[in-house]
């Protein structure tokens, strides 16, 4: 028998007992919907976290001073301040390094007109916005000339500008940082929050100026490096290690006085964890799909029983065992696939809702519904085949005599 | 192919119940030519339905040989039997055996489904068969919306829609009042007059007398 005939037969049968069909499908609908929405939630959370991490900078490496050993006591990272601007310049000259920015930081009281705030002041260079992945909203970022001339110029984070009541028209106005006048040359585009510390609440000024006014000496707190491509991260990391060990006279096998943190490593770790979480959610949701499948099997077994006489009649008028098998199997498949389709619609709606409530937006991967449909097809076959075989094997004489 | 449509030779059907063996049929020899109208008559429990099941290829004899339209049944597997049923036999049952919740038209079209006839042709042929039995205005009725006589006529339309060589009827009037029963018997007589081979099973001598030939079954054996 052709597939269209079988589907027509199944649909007309299901149409004649709609409530039962709907209730049977409900199991599959709930199962598929929970698989689809929980996977979407997992993927949404993953991509949300990944996006936030990537927001910190693309292919970012950060070098921090640290890990000196005094006697047998290993100092906390940062306890020995050994990084200098020359280190940063030497790193900038390495192959595969796209941009470098040195950082010195301090916290200062800032006043603009009648508004004031206390925020962190980052002494850096024009490289900062590139490495840390910031866009300029108004005005310009720091430039090399300002760094060289040790100018009192400031670029404000979006939140800081907001706190100080500064807008687009405030470019060129003067604010005071730690009691000293600075000219506002730019305001950065807001990034949104990344964890407890907002990247939007800070002021960038030339590092030379910070050294002059707030943090005497030539030591850096951090060097941020943007690697040209993700594939080069490991090589560049090794190059920096060799370079800094040479520059800091650290013997082979000795303890480094700096540490290099790798954004990609963090991303992989976090990605791995949340993938596992997604898998776990999908696994839990599959259990409800399994229960839905058992519901189908149950109904199909009841149906074979109820329709024993029908099976006998069909066999008497020429149906072969395989025709009966196909009829009942297709009925189970139609139930499970229709349930699957409704389940996907419901699941997508639910994940859209959760996505917009949680704020990571709606992540729709076409693979999930595809897998869900295939899975519900499988459920239909697995749980439909046994009842269908029972139907196909009925002896027509016994079936015809069945009351 | 020898002449007869049905050839039973020394056919027996023994039910093995473990502790006892019940011989529902024993040593049955029977030939039915094309165009005959045969009544198989016998009291309850004599083996009539067993005979019908074997003639209809729903069951196999445990002994002897049965050839239908020149095909020895023993050589066919279950699918082969189904195909033979589909092409050669039309059944009419005492209890009509229409598909429930299914229109007269769909009921009559069902045998054609298993012959692989397209839906359009199926419905057209079912319509013709129903009209021939005077049910042209009842095609969309489901069985519970039809009288017993009408249901039996739908069943006859279903049996005829494939133009089978053999029409097998098991107590076709058993559930009908005398008027509807007479109507069905007239119908069968007309069909036979038009050339259809009919084998009818009944315990009713009057009904049997409408057939052109009668054989009597008693305790699983053909008598006289
Ligand atoms: N499945 C079976 N198992 C065992 N014995 C059976 C079976 N089917 C029929 N028989 C026996 O075979 C004999 C003939 O039964 P059958 O049904 O052919 O009678 P029948 O002539 O059709 O009777 P009725 O007119 O009451 O329908 C009976 O003795 C019955 O008990
Ligand atoms: Mg009987």
XYZ file of C-alpha atoms and ligand atoms in Angstrom:
659
model
C 0.000 0.000 0.000
C 1.200 3.479 -0.764
C 2.273 5.796 2.047
C -0.369 8.403 1.232
C -3.114 5.769 1.574
C -1.734 4.720 4.934
C -1.503 8.285 6.201
C -5.040 8.995 4.999
C -6.286 5.882 6.754
C -4.472 6.863 9.950
C -5.728 10.450 9.869
C -9.343 9.440 9.347
C -9.047 6.923 12.169
C -7.493 9.484 14.522
C -10.052 12.023 13.385
C -12.844 9.721 14.531
C -11.463 9.645 18.074
C -10.021 13.118 18.435
C -9.950 13.392 22.205
C -8.094 10.137 22.582
C -5.654 11.085 19.828
C -5.083 14.491 21.412
C -4.454 13.044 24.861
C -2.080 10.455 23.451
C -0.218 13.116 21.536
C -0.027 15.292 24.628
C 2.626 12.980 26.067
C 4.799 13.407 22.993
C 4.000 17.121 22.778
C 5.201 17.699 26.323
C 8.251 15.502 25.786
C 9.347 17.193 22.572
C 8.508 20.662 23.861
C 10.651 20.129 26.935
C 13.554 18.776 24.894
C 13.371 21.718 22.497
C 12.961 24.398 25.150
C 15.483 23.009 27.620
C 18.111 22.637 24.907
C 17.344 26.177 23.758
C 17.679 27.392 27.350
C 21.022 25.621 27.645
C 22.249 26.988 24.341
C 20.915 30.438 25.142
C 22.737 30.468 28.437
C 25.917 29.222 26.766
C 25.827 31.816 24.034
C 24.958 34.521 26.566
C 27.989 33.686 28.675
C 30.202 33.293 25.639
C 29.088 36.636 24.265
C 29.836 38.330 27.575
C 33.260 36.736 27.743
C 33.996 37.679 24.160
C 32.897 41.196 25.025
C 35.959 41.414 27.219
C 38.140 41.317 24.125
C 38.767 39.069 21.174
C 41.682 36.661 21.388
C 42.696 38.393 24.555
C 45.783 37.592 26.593
C 46.529 39.476 29.774
C 49.911 39.564 31.425
C 49.912 40.324 35.123
C 52.875 40.731 37.411
C 53.080 38.113 40.072
C 54.150 34.886 41.626
C 57.464 35.756 43.197
C 58.857 33.486 45.846
C 60.305 34.880 49.063
C 61.846 32.086 51.085
C 59.284 29.339 50.895
C 56.327 31.662 50.662
C 54.918 32.217 47.248
C 53.618 35.769 46.964
C 50.146 36.498 45.644
C 49.928 37.389 42.002
C 50.679 41.078 41.672
C 52.732 41.303 44.823
C 55.868 42.038 42.869
C 55.447 44.769 40.341
C 57.818 43.923 37.574
C 56.048 44.776 34.322
C 57.192 47.916 32.550
C 56.185 49.888 29.504
C 59.300 48.521 27.774
C 57.950 44.997 28.292
C 54.711 46.110 26.621
C 56.595 47.654 23.715
C 58.696 44.498 23.264
C 55.537 42.374 23.239
C 53.990 44.690 20.658
C 56.889 43.901 18.335
C 56.200 40.133 18.431
C 54.719 38.258 15.486
C 51.016 37.562 15.745
C 50.332 40.410 18.176
C 47.632 42.708 16.806
C 47.528 45.307 19.573
C 48.896 45.892 23.038
C 47.792 48.169 25.827
C 49.553 48.842 29.131
C 47.433 49.551 32.176
C 48.058 51.380 35.423
C 45.037 51.877 37.578
C 44.004 54.058 40.457
C 40.771 55.073 42.072
C 39.971 58.777 42.179
C 37.272 61.260 43.128
C 35.856 62.790 39.967
C 33.818 65.993 39.665
C 31.903 67.339 36.649
C 29.979 70.521 37.367
C 27.693 69.686 40.278
C 27.953 65.897 39.864
C 30.661 63.724 41.378
C 31.636 60.074 41.687
C 34.518 57.866 42.688
C 35.663 55.560 39.943
C 38.646 53.681 38.622
C 41.078 55.575 36.444
C 42.857 53.423 33.863
C 46.162 54.815 32.624
C 46.609 53.332 29.179
C 47.198 54.018 25.470
C 45.208 54.175 22.264
C 45.444 50.347 22.152
C 42.959 49.962 25.013
C 39.758 50.240 22.996
C 41.072 47.765 20.404
C 42.284 45.149 22.866
C 39.319 45.448 25.220
C 36.812 45.585 22.414
C 35.252 48.998 23.099
C 33.524 51.224 20.591
C 33.648 55.007 20.884
C 30.191 56.524 21.223
C 31.162 60.210 21.068
C 34.401 62.067 20.372
C 37.575 60.006 20.090
C 39.624 57.582 22.098
C 43.071 58.350 23.505
C 45.750 58.935 20.887
C 49.504 58.406 20.891
C 50.194 62.152 20.790
C 48.296 62.646 24.065
C 50.263 59.787 25.618
C 53.588 61.200 24.401
C 52.750 64.755 25.529
C 51.383 63.444 28.873
C 48.154 65.425 28.324
C 45.305 65.729 30.815
C 42.728 64.068 28.566
C 40.003 61.644 29.606
C 37.782 59.108 27.804
C 34.765 58.145 29.928
C 32.957 54.855 30.222
C 29.247 55.049 29.454
C 28.125 54.566 33.058
C 30.621 57.060 34.414
C 29.541 59.657 31.855
C 25.955 59.030 32.831
C 26.728 59.344 36.551
C 28.443 62.655 35.895
C 25.593 63.953 33.738
C 27.798 64.152 30.671
C 26.258 63.834 27.203
C 27.313 64.137 23.562
C 27.612 67.900 23.932
C 30.062 67.497 26.837
C 32.966 66.558 24.537
C 35.626 69.214 25.086
C 34.381 70.197 28.545
C 36.579 69.939 31.613
C 36.183 67.627 34.609
C 38.428 67.224 37.645
C 40.015 63.891 38.530
C 41.676 63.781 41.930
C 41.498 67.574 41.989
C 43.233 68.029 38.627
C 41.525 69.350 35.485
C 41.073 66.906 32.555
C 39.539 67.580 29.161
C 36.820 65.105 28.081
C 37.785 63.868 24.596
C 35.456 60.897 24.228
C 32.692 58.746 25.689
C 32.629 54.975 25.116
C 29.725 52.866 23.934
C 28.115 50.900 26.764
C 28.920 47.178 26.836
C 26.502 45.994 29.458
C 27.536 44.289 32.591
C 30.010 41.418 32.690
C 29.869 39.976 36.141
C 30.086 42.044 39.293
C 32.380 44.741 37.913
C 30.969 46.958 35.216
C 33.369 47.703 32.393
C 31.401 50.829 31.693
C 32.292 52.537 34.976
C 35.845 53.765 34.367
C 37.857 56.633 32.924
C 40.730 56.192 30.479
C 43.619 58.660 30.606
C 47.150 58.456 29.152
C 49.274 56.139 31.334
C 52.040 58.732 31.282
C 49.703 61.203 32.951
C 48.754 58.649 35.625
C 52.455 58.064 36.316
C 52.986 61.841 36.614
C 49.993 62.601 38.816
C 48.776 59.543 40.721
C 51.057 56.456 40.604
C 54.732 57.406 40.510
C 57.188 54.895 39.020
C 57.228 52.924 35.795
C 55.422 49.748 36.848
C 52.303 48.458 35.081
C 49.375 46.629 36.632
C 48.480 44.726 33.456
C 49.430 44.370 29.832
C 46.530 43.482 27.573
C 47.329 41.811 24.265
C 45.072 41.139 21.315
C 46.334 38.195 19.275
C 45.843 38.464 15.525
C 43.970 35.167 15.203
C 42.602 32.525 17.557
C 44.953 29.926 16.042
C 48.007 31.898 17.109
C 47.106 32.281 20.766
C 49.248 29.409 22.012
C 52.287 30.433 19.941
C 52.031 34.039 21.020
C 51.649 32.978 24.633
C 54.849 30.938 24.396
C 56.666 33.809 22.661
C 55.643 36.246 25.400
C 56.783 33.835 28.099
C 60.221 33.438 26.478
C 60.498 37.172 25.851
C 59.609 38.189 29.405
C 61.799 35.482 30.975
C 64.736 36.840 28.965
C 63.926 40.451 29.790
C 63.466 39.693 33.509
C 66.600 37.495 33.708
C 64.681 34.416 34.828
C 66.745 31.242 34.570
C 65.335 28.251 32.709
C 63.282 26.294 35.212
C 63.013 29.348 37.469
C 59.740 30.787 38.720
C 58.225 33.412 36.448
C 57.416 36.802 37.955
C 54.404 37.178 35.723
C 51.351 35.199 34.716
C 49.563 35.094 31.389
C 45.803 34.635 31.439
C 44.120 33.277 28.356
C 40.606 34.319 27.397
C 40.161 31.377 25.036
C 40.965 28.894 27.768
C 38.270 30.372 29.956
C 35.828 30.311 27.055
C 36.491 26.640 26.381
C 36.088 25.741 30.022
C 32.852 27.665 30.416
C 31.602 26.399 27.056
C 32.353 22.818 28.066
C 30.507 23.157 31.342
C 27.420 24.659 29.806
C 27.407 22.126 26.956
C 27.367 19.426 29.581
C 24.521 21.220 31.296
C 22.585 21.381 28.025
C 23.112 17.682 27.496
C 21.919 16.980 31.002
C 18.771 19.060 30.463
C 18.129 17.299 27.155
C 18.588 13.961 28.882
C 16.050 14.795 31.550
C 13.604 16.052 28.942
C 14.043 12.849 26.916
C 12.618 10.910 29.816
C 9.302 12.678 29.352
C 9.469 11.853 25.651
C 9.970 8.224 26.608
C 6.894 8.395 28.806
C 4.997 9.897 25.859
C 6.128 6.966 23.736
C 4.874 4.477 26.273
C 1.537 6.304 26.176
C 1.385 5.715 22.436
C 2.187 2.044 22.849
C -0.498 1.708 25.470
C -3.144 3.303 23.274
C -2.096 1.287 20.247
C -2.354 -1.965 22.200
C -5.834 -1.006 23.364
C -6.661 -0.065 19.818
C -5.535 -3.423 18.398
C -7.707 -5.131 20.951
C -10.727 -2.963 20.209
C -10.324 -3.328 16.495
C -9.697 -7.059 16.367
C -12.830 -7.541 14.314
C -11.835 -4.756 11.933
C -8.504 -6.506 11.441
C -10.332 -9.769 10.700
C -12.574 -8.046 8.154
C -9.626 -6.373 6.455
C -7.800 -9.674 6.211
C -10.892 -11.385 4.822
C -11.176 -8.799 2.047
C -7.563 -9.232 1.028
C -5.239 -7.387 3.440
C -1.904 -9.101 3.992
C -0.215 -9.171 7.376
C 2.132 -6.443 6.264
C -0.766 -4.205 5.194
C -2.178 -4.425 8.718
C 1.286 -3.909 10.203
C 1.794 -0.817 8.066
C -1.640 0.544 8.963
C -1.070 0.350 12.708
C 2.543 1.455 12.520
C 1.659 4.501 10.453
C -1.075 5.327 12.945
C 1.496 5.326 15.757
C 3.883 7.343 13.598
C 1.258 9.924 12.710
C 0.456 10.288 16.405
C 4.089 10.700 17.399
C 5.096 12.956 14.514
C 2.048 15.211 14.875
C 2.832 15.320 18.586
C 6.437 16.125 17.669
C 5.423 19.001 15.416
C 3.069 20.518 17.980
C 5.763 19.931 20.586
C 8.301 21.877 18.540
C 5.913 24.776 18.111
C 5.236 24.801 21.847
C 8.922 24.351 22.664
C 10.006 27.196 20.399
C 7.354 29.445 21.921
C 8.497 28.559 25.439
C 12.179 29.053 24.645
C 11.380 32.374 23.000
C 9.581 33.422 26.173
C 12.377 32.250 28.483
C 15.012 33.770 26.196
C 13.401 37.188 26.234
C 12.771 37.036 29.998
C 16.354 36.003 30.738
C 17.683 38.569 28.308
C 19.914 36.373 26.167
C 17.468 36.643 23.321
C 16.069 33.838 21.256
C 18.561 31.285 20.057
C 16.940 29.104 17.441
C 18.992 26.241 16.136
C 17.202 24.305 13.364
C 19.052 21.183 14.460
C 17.016 20.819 17.653
C 13.571 20.507 16.040
C 15.050 18.228 13.389
C 16.478 15.986 16.060
C 13.208 16.186 17.988
C 11.168 15.119 14.946
C 13.546 12.279 14.192
C 13.397 11.295 17.819
C 9.605 11.310 17.893
C 9.589 9.278 14.666
C 11.846 6.824 16.424
C 9.503 6.809 19.402
C 6.626 6.062 17.029
C 8.466 3.155 15.433
C 9.830 1.719 18.660
C 6.553 1.912 20.543
C 4.281 1.325 17.558
C 5.902 -1.741 16.112
C 4.953 -4.180 18.814
C 1.200 -3.413 18.808
C 1.276 -3.367 15.004
C 2.916 -6.800 14.898
C 0.259 -8.113 17.236
C -2.382 -6.788 14.878
C -0.677 -8.235 11.810
C -0.358 -11.677 13.350
C -4.006 -12.063 14.290
C -5.615 -15.137 12.797
C -8.442 -13.843 10.572
C -10.870 -16.554 11.733
C -10.286 -15.777 15.389
C -10.434 -12.065 14.657
C -13.721 -12.355 12.786
C -15.302 -14.320 15.591
C -14.080 -11.798 18.196
C -16.861 -9.866 19.900
C -6.046 -26.080 -15.151
C -8.866 -28.568 -14.909
C -12.425 -27.376 -15.273
C -13.783 -26.912 -11.735
C -13.399 -23.623 -9.841
C -13.295 -25.429 -6.515
C -11.746 -28.851 -6.054
C -11.651 -30.449 -2.607
C -10.117 -33.868 -2.397
C -10.251 -35.892 0.824
C -10.108 -32.678 2.831
C -10.067 -32.812 6.606
C -9.712 -30.185 9.296
C -8.727 -31.497 12.675
C -8.455 -29.214 15.670
C -5.754 -30.438 18.000
C -6.744 -29.422 21.510
C -3.891 -31.364 23.119
C -5.879 -33.943 25.052
C -8.478 -34.485 22.319
C -8.600 -34.067 18.578
C -11.784 -32.617 17.108
C -12.430 -33.546 13.500
C -14.501 -30.619 12.229
C -14.206 -31.925 8.676
C -13.308 -35.375 7.458
C -12.782 -36.894 3.995
C -14.598 -34.176 2.115
C -14.629 -34.469 -1.680
C -16.332 -31.616 -3.500
C -16.191 -29.941 -6.891
C -17.901 -26.680 -7.742
C -18.036 -25.604 -11.387
C -17.990 -22.028 -12.521
C -21.500 -20.546 -12.603
C -22.940 -22.880 -9.957
C -25.119 -21.847 -7.023
C -24.368 -24.326 -4.262
C -25.878 -24.484 -0.794
C -23.993 -26.281 1.971
C -26.626 -27.332 4.484
C -26.256 -28.874 7.917
C -27.192 -28.592 11.560
C -25.308 -26.550 14.097
C -21.809 -27.847 14.808
C -21.698 -29.976 11.674
C -18.695 -28.156 10.234
C -20.253 -25.606 7.872
C -18.237 -22.610 9.055
C -15.084 -24.694 9.045
C -15.826 -25.543 5.424
C -16.455 -21.899 4.614
C -13.151 -20.842 6.191
C -11.265 -23.377 4.134
C -13.100 -22.548 0.906
C -12.420 -18.862 1.639
C -8.685 -19.460 2.197
C -8.949 -18.042 5.719
C -7.877 -21.446 7.029
C -5.923 -24.403 5.654
C -7.013 -28.044 5.652
C -4.987 -30.338 7.881
C -5.362 -33.135 5.338
C -6.235 -33.550 1.665
C -5.897 -31.019 -1.132
C -7.798 -27.909 -2.068
C -7.415 -26.119 -5.368
C -9.138 -22.806 -6.038
C -9.247 -21.538 -9.614
C -6.569 -24.072 -10.471
C -4.201 -22.996 -7.675
C -3.355 -25.631 -5.045
C -3.649 -23.827 -1.695
C -0.874 -25.844 -0.077
C 1.672 -24.149 -2.329
C 0.841 -20.657 -1.113
C 2.224 -18.808 1.894
C 0.035 -16.491 3.984
C 0.636 -13.533 1.672
C -0.224 -15.756 -1.270
C -3.495 -16.735 0.399
C -4.266 -13.072 1.044
C -3.644 -12.284 -2.608
C -5.866 -15.180 -3.710
C -8.638 -13.991 -1.362
C -8.274 -10.486 -2.642
C -8.541 -11.478 -6.325
C -10.837 -14.489 -6.310
C -13.236 -14.412 -3.372
C -15.963 -12.154 -2.103
C -17.294 -12.820 1.421
C -20.768 -12.226 2.776
C -21.120 -12.912 6.502
C -24.112 -13.553 8.682
C -23.221 -10.562 10.853
C -22.441 -8.289 7.844
C -18.978 -7.437 9.218
C -18.856 -3.901 7.887
C -16.096 -1.611 9.173
C -17.619 0.463 11.986
C -17.763 4.277 11.746
C -16.954 3.960 8.068
C -19.262 5.074 5.268
C -20.910 2.537 2.964
C -18.790 3.898 0.127
C -15.493 3.474 2.005
C -16.564 0.021 3.173
C -17.265 -1.145 -0.349
C -14.023 0.434 -1.610
C -11.840 -1.318 1.003
C -11.135 -4.588 -0.900
C -9.859 -2.497 -3.822
C -7.404 -0.744 -1.464
C -5.625 -4.056 -1.015
C -5.500 -4.566 -4.767
C -3.579 -1.322 -5.110
C -6.368 0.460 -7.034
C -6.093 4.257 -6.940
C -8.437 6.099 -4.616
C -10.328 7.777 -7.427
C -11.015 4.451 -9.185
C -11.855 2.759 -5.892
C -14.545 5.260 -5.025
C -15.933 5.244 -8.554
C -16.195 1.446 -8.628
C -17.671 1.333 -5.105
C -20.263 3.853 -6.167
C -21.234 1.700 -9.161
C -21.446 -1.437 -6.991
C -23.685 0.324 -4.444
C -25.935 1.711 -7.169
C -26.292 -1.761 -8.637
C -27.670 -2.916 -5.270
C -30.040 0.025 -5.059
C -28.043 1.881 -2.402
C -27.024 4.866 -4.511
C -28.637 7.225 -2.008
C -26.970 5.647 1.023
C -23.306 5.892 0.103
C -22.299 8.225 2.919
C -24.225 6.393 5.629
C -22.236 4.564 8.288
C -23.376 1.015 9.272
C -25.323 2.143 12.358
C -27.383 4.411 10.098
C -28.514 1.479 7.926
C -31.093 -1.280 8.429
C -29.933 -4.892 8.662
C -31.063 -5.591 5.091
C -29.259 -2.501 3.853
C -26.119 -3.464 5.736
C -26.190 -6.909 4.151
C -26.605 -5.330 0.732
C -23.595 -3.084 1.430
C -21.690 -6.240 2.400
C -22.736 -7.896 -0.866
C -21.652 -4.788 -2.791
C -18.294 -5.041 -1.021
C -18.022 -8.717 -1.936
C -18.787 -7.961 -5.594
C -16.725 -4.825 -6.105
C -13.619 -6.807 -7.016
C -15.598 -8.909 -9.517
C -14.532 -12.135 -7.748
C -14.817 -15.550 -9.373
C -16.455 -16.900 -6.209
C -19.005 -15.399 -3.845
C -18.978 -17.114 -0.435
C -21.940 -16.454 1.824
C -22.177 -17.770 5.395
C -25.784 -17.620 6.607
C -26.423 -14.424 4.609
C -30.022 -14.231 5.788
C -29.407 -15.419 9.343
C -29.791 -12.003 10.946
C -32.526 -10.686 8.698
C -36.315 -10.643 8.944
C -38.113 -12.687 6.304
C -38.762 -9.763 3.955
C -35.133 -8.565 3.937
C -33.982 -12.184 3.802
C -36.113 -12.835 0.737
C -34.737 -9.675 -0.842
C -31.151 -10.834 -0.297
C -31.984 -14.309 -1.681
C -33.532 -12.750 -4.780
C -30.365 -10.710 -5.172
C -28.156 -13.804 -4.929
C -30.354 -15.658 -7.417
C -30.074 -12.761 -9.860
C -26.314 -12.609 -9.421
C -26.054 -16.314 -10.137
C -28.308 -15.946 -13.156
C -25.871 -13.309 -14.383
C -23.059 -15.909 -14.157
C -21.583 -15.472 -10.686
C -20.472 -18.640 -8.862
C -22.012 -18.700 -5.397
C -21.403 -21.012 -2.452
C -23.843 -20.382 0.375
C -23.871 -21.901 3.832
C -27.113 -22.252 5.704
C -28.982 -24.421 8.167
C -32.313 -23.293 6.737
C -33.815 -25.778 4.247
C -36.047 -23.156 2.674
C -33.153 -20.797 2.034
C -31.133 -23.733 0.707
C -33.881 -24.595 -1.728
C -33.197 -21.343 -3.594
C -29.808 -22.704 -4.619
C -29.471 -24.875 -7.719
C -27.515 -27.596 -5.907
C -27.361 -28.633 -2.261
C -24.850 -30.694 -0.308
C -25.484 -31.772 3.253
C -22.903 -31.840 6.026
C -23.213 -33.978 9.119
C -20.488 -34.393 11.733
C -17.853 -33.120 9.383
C -18.757 -35.377 6.464
C -20.682 -34.729 3.257
C -23.798 -36.867 3.055
C -26.070 -37.633 0.080
N -11.107 -23.364 16.898
C -11.680 -24.556 17.183
N -11.112 -25.399 18.057
C -11.659 -26.576 18.352
N -12.793 -27.038 17.813
C -13.430 -26.261 16.907
C -12.902 -24.966 16.550
N -13.732 -24.414 15.654
C -14.736 -25.314 15.465
N -14.546 -26.396 16.211
C -15.400 -27.559 16.254
O -15.621 -28.024 14.936
C -16.954 -28.421 14.778
C -17.589 -27.688 13.603
O -17.707 -26.312 13.914
P -18.300 -25.236 12.902
O -18.095 -23.891 13.482
O -17.704 -25.491 11.559
O -19.841 -25.614 12.908
P -21.047 -24.964 12.089
O -21.592 -26.027 11.227
O -20.615 -23.713 11.455
O -22.111 -24.639 13.243
P -23.118 -23.399 13.360
O -24.237 -23.682 12.425
O -23.565 -23.451 14.780
O -22.352 -22.188 13.021
C -17.654 -28.160 16.094
O -17.773 -29.375 16.785
C -16.757 -27.205 16.813
O -16.802 -27.448 18.212
Mg -21.153 -21.582 11.647
